[in-house]
């Protein structure tokens, strides 16, 4: 399966389940809860969901609302070290299990999350 086929496979609803399952964990995670804006978790959930939908073959709502992703730049205000990366990936892997995504979708998303999360590290 290619990246661009994921949206056709799981739809809006699949991404919604995935991202909701991720953000449900954020307030309970000792590292993530300190990084994410606790007063706008719903907004953060929308941004990640729209971004992933765009990135994996769905409608480009993220671009329309936020412009070019520039993910590394957008993460610059947050101190992302390797521990933060590990917590983020653990929460996302747990979310993929909860959302019960098809195995081939999980394979494609896991590879993307693994490499992109590493690229967000911006501090020792
Ligand atoms: C595959 C890896 C990742 C992707 C695709 C991703 C994607 C995104 C996107 C699209 C946004 C919203 C940007 C905007 O429009 O303003 C965002 C925000 C954010 N990300 Fe990530 N991110 C990743 C990894 C990480 C990691 C490893 C951390 C560290 C724990 C992190 C922490 C944050 C925080 C704190 C925000 C601000 C929340 C908000 O207000 O939107 N991200 N991320």
Tab-separated table of C-alpha atoms and ligand atoms in Angstrom:
chain	number	residue	atom	x	y	z
A	1	UNK	CA	0.000	0.000	0.000
A	2	UNK	CA	1.249	3.514	-0.865
A	3	UNK	CA	0.937	6.530	1.433
A	4	UNK	CA	-1.683	8.051	-0.867
A	5	UNK	CA	-3.963	4.980	-0.533
A	6	UNK	CA	-4.394	5.206	3.235
A	7	UNK	CA	-7.241	7.730	3.126
A	8	UNK	CA	-9.237	5.530	0.736
A	9	UNK	CA	-8.696	2.585	3.107
A	10	UNK	CA	-9.735	4.163	6.437
A	11	UNK	CA	-11.480	7.458	5.552
A	12	UNK	CA	-12.143	10.495	7.741
A	13	UNK	CA	-13.524	8.186	10.356
A	14	UNK	CA	-10.362	6.095	10.652
A	15	UNK	CA	-8.158	9.181	11.110
A	16	UNK	CA	-10.639	10.608	13.590
A	17	UNK	CA	-10.493	7.423	15.705
A	18	UNK	CA	-6.697	7.332	15.517
A	19	UNK	CA	-6.073	10.943	16.486
A	20	UNK	CA	-8.768	10.927	19.195
A	21	UNK	CA	-7.133	7.834	20.733
A	22	UNK	CA	-3.757	9.645	20.664
A	23	UNK	CA	-5.016	12.846	22.349
A	24	UNK	CA	-6.952	10.911	25.012
A	25	UNK	CA	-3.561	9.785	26.302
A	26	UNK	CA	-1.803	13.169	26.263
A	27	UNK	CA	-3.150	14.529	29.602
A	28	UNK	CA	-2.115	11.284	31.353
A	29	UNK	CA	1.422	11.129	29.974
A	30	UNK	CA	4.005	12.815	32.211
A	31	UNK	CA	6.146	14.059	29.286
A	32	UNK	CA	3.486	14.868	26.665
A	33	UNK	CA	1.198	16.647	29.118
A	34	UNK	CA	3.952	19.200	29.810
A	35	UNK	CA	4.581	19.885	26.102
A	36	UNK	CA	1.068	20.170	24.693
A	37	UNK	CA	-1.173	23.217	25.232
A	38	UNK	CA	-3.592	21.890	27.869
A	39	UNK	CA	-6.111	24.652	27.118
A	40	UNK	CA	-6.279	23.790	23.417
A	41	UNK	CA	-6.006	20.026	23.111
A	42	UNK	CA	-9.128	19.992	20.937
A	43	UNK	CA	-7.459	22.446	18.539
A	44	UNK	CA	-4.268	20.377	18.531
A	45	UNK	CA	-6.334	17.280	17.780
A	46	UNK	CA	-7.905	19.016	14.756
A	47	UNK	CA	-4.544	20.171	13.434
A	48	UNK	CA	-2.954	16.716	13.581
A	49	UNK	CA	-6.038	15.057	12.122
A	50	UNK	CA	-6.297	17.484	9.186
A	51	UNK	CA	-2.570	17.198	8.566
A	52	UNK	CA	-2.566	13.384	8.460
A	53	UNK	CA	-5.643	13.321	6.221
A	54	UNK	CA	-3.872	15.635	3.773
A	55	UNK	CA	-0.555	13.761	4.008
A	56	UNK	CA	-2.149	10.369	3.343
A	57	UNK	CA	-4.282	11.117	0.303
A	58	UNK	CA	-7.357	12.933	1.651
A	59	UNK	CA	-8.676	16.494	1.255
A	60	UNK	CA	-6.094	19.285	1.823
A	61	UNK	CA	-7.954	21.054	4.645
A	62	UNK	CA	-4.750	21.387	6.652
A	63	UNK	CA	-3.057	23.381	3.861
A	64	UNK	CA	-6.114	25.566	3.372
A	65	UNK	CA	-6.198	26.484	7.073
A	66	UNK	CA	-2.531	26.457	8.063
A	67	UNK	CA	-0.508	26.781	4.847
A	68	UNK	CA	2.678	24.841	4.098
A	69	UNK	CA	3.251	22.308	6.911
A	70	UNK	CA	6.920	23.165	7.753
A	71	UNK	CA	6.677	20.628	10.548
A	72	UNK	CA	10.156	21.095	11.961
A	73	UNK	CA	9.676	24.839	12.168
A	74	UNK	CA	6.266	24.434	13.815
A	75	UNK	CA	7.806	22.186	16.456
A	76	UNK	CA	10.620	24.619	17.228
A	77	UNK	CA	8.731	26.264	20.163
A	78	UNK	CA	8.476	22.851	21.875
A	79	UNK	CA	11.513	21.136	23.391
A	80	UNK	CA	11.397	17.761	21.643
A	81	UNK	CA	14.150	15.460	22.921
A	82	UNK	CA	14.498	11.710	22.404
A	83	UNK	CA	12.368	10.979	25.497
A	84	UNK	CA	9.544	13.140	24.086
A	85	UNK	CA	9.890	11.336	20.764
A	86	UNK	CA	9.640	7.971	22.554
A	87	UNK	CA	6.519	9.018	24.483
A	88	UNK	CA	4.913	10.399	21.317
A	89	UNK	CA	5.573	7.179	19.398
A	90	UNK	CA	4.388	4.984	22.268
A	91	UNK	CA	1.114	6.938	22.459
A	92	UNK	CA	0.660	6.774	18.681
A	93	UNK	CA	1.364	3.019	18.584
A	94	UNK	CA	-1.180	2.524	21.361
A	95	UNK	CA	-3.646	4.708	19.398
A	96	UNK	CA	-3.147	2.574	16.270
A	97	UNK	CA	-3.992	-0.526	18.321
A	98	UNK	CA	-7.085	1.097	19.855
A	99	UNK	CA	-8.290	2.343	16.482
A	100	UNK	CA	-7.934	-1.214	15.128
A	101	UNK	CA	-6.488	-0.077	11.800
A	102	UNK	CA	-5.873	-2.715	9.104
A	103	UNK	CA	-2.347	-4.228	9.305
A	104	UNK	CA	-1.205	-2.799	5.950
A	105	UNK	CA	-2.317	0.695	7.010
A	106	UNK	CA	-0.490	0.276	10.317
A	107	UNK	CA	2.676	-0.689	8.448
A	108	UNK	CA	2.574	2.421	6.245
A	109	UNK	CA	1.726	4.793	9.126
A	110	UNK	CA	4.293	3.234	11.510
A	111	UNK	CA	7.132	3.758	9.038
A	112	UNK	CA	6.079	7.393	8.565
A	113	UNK	CA	5.625	8.107	12.300
A	114	UNK	CA	8.946	6.472	13.187
A	115	UNK	CA	11.026	8.601	10.773
A	116	UNK	CA	9.083	11.855	11.095
A	117	UNK	CA	9.016	11.783	14.911
A	118	UNK	CA	12.800	11.345	14.898
A	119	UNK	CA	13.119	14.343	12.568
A	120	UNK	CA	11.218	16.521	15.106
A	121	UNK	CA	13.948	16.155	17.746
A	122	UNK	CA	15.311	19.666	18.253
A	123	UNK	CA	17.118	19.477	21.603
A	124	UNK	CA	19.401	17.074	23.477
B	1	LIG	C1	5.185	11.828	12.957
B	1	LIG	C2	5.515	12.737	13.854
B	1	LIG	C3	4.754	14.025	14.038
B	1	LIG	C4	3.819	14.631	13.243
B	1	LIG	C5	3.274	14.169	11.889
B	1	LIG	C6	3.402	15.829	13.912
B	1	LIG	C7	2.473	16.724	13.429
B	1	LIG	C8	2.089	17.872	14.049
B	1	LIG	C9	1.215	18.879	13.493
B	1	LIG	C10	0.578	18.808	12.098
B	1	LIG	C11	1.064	19.866	14.402
B	1	LIG	C12	0.260	21.167	14.243
B	1	LIG	C13	1.135	22.227	13.600
B	1	LIG	C14	0.364	23.498	13.335
B	1	LIG	O1	-0.371	23.587	12.351
B	1	LIG	O2	0.530	24.446	14.135
B	1	LIG	C15	1.850	19.477	15.557
B	1	LIG	C16	1.917	20.195	16.728
B	1	LIG	C17	2.573	19.771	17.853
B	1	LIG	N1	3.385	18.680	17.974
B	1	LIG	FE1	3.742	17.325	16.550
B	1	LIG	N2	4.080	15.936	15.110
B	1	LIG	C18	4.919	14.864	15.216
B	1	LIG	C19	5.764	14.579	16.241
B	1	LIG	C20	5.790	15.226	17.436
B	1	LIG	C21	6.621	14.853	18.558
B	1	LIG	C22	7.639	13.701	18.598
B	1	LIG	C23	6.326	15.729	19.553
B	1	LIG	C24	6.926	15.729	20.936
B	1	LIG	C25	6.311	15.181	21.922
B	1	LIG	C26	5.313	16.646	19.064
B	1	LIG	C27	4.737	17.680	19.776
B	1	LIG	C28	3.871	18.621	19.270
B	1	LIG	C29	3.312	19.727	20.020
B	1	LIG	C30	3.582	20.013	21.489
B	1	LIG	C31	2.502	20.454	19.143
B	1	LIG	C32	1.648	21.684	19.453
B	1	LIG	C33	0.216	21.270	19.508
B	1	LIG	C34	-0.692	22.185	18.695
B	1	LIG	O3	-1.034	23.224	19.240
B	1	LIG	O4	-1.025	21.838	17.535
B	1	LIG	N3	5.014	16.306	17.768
B	1	LIG	N4	2.467	18.276	15.321
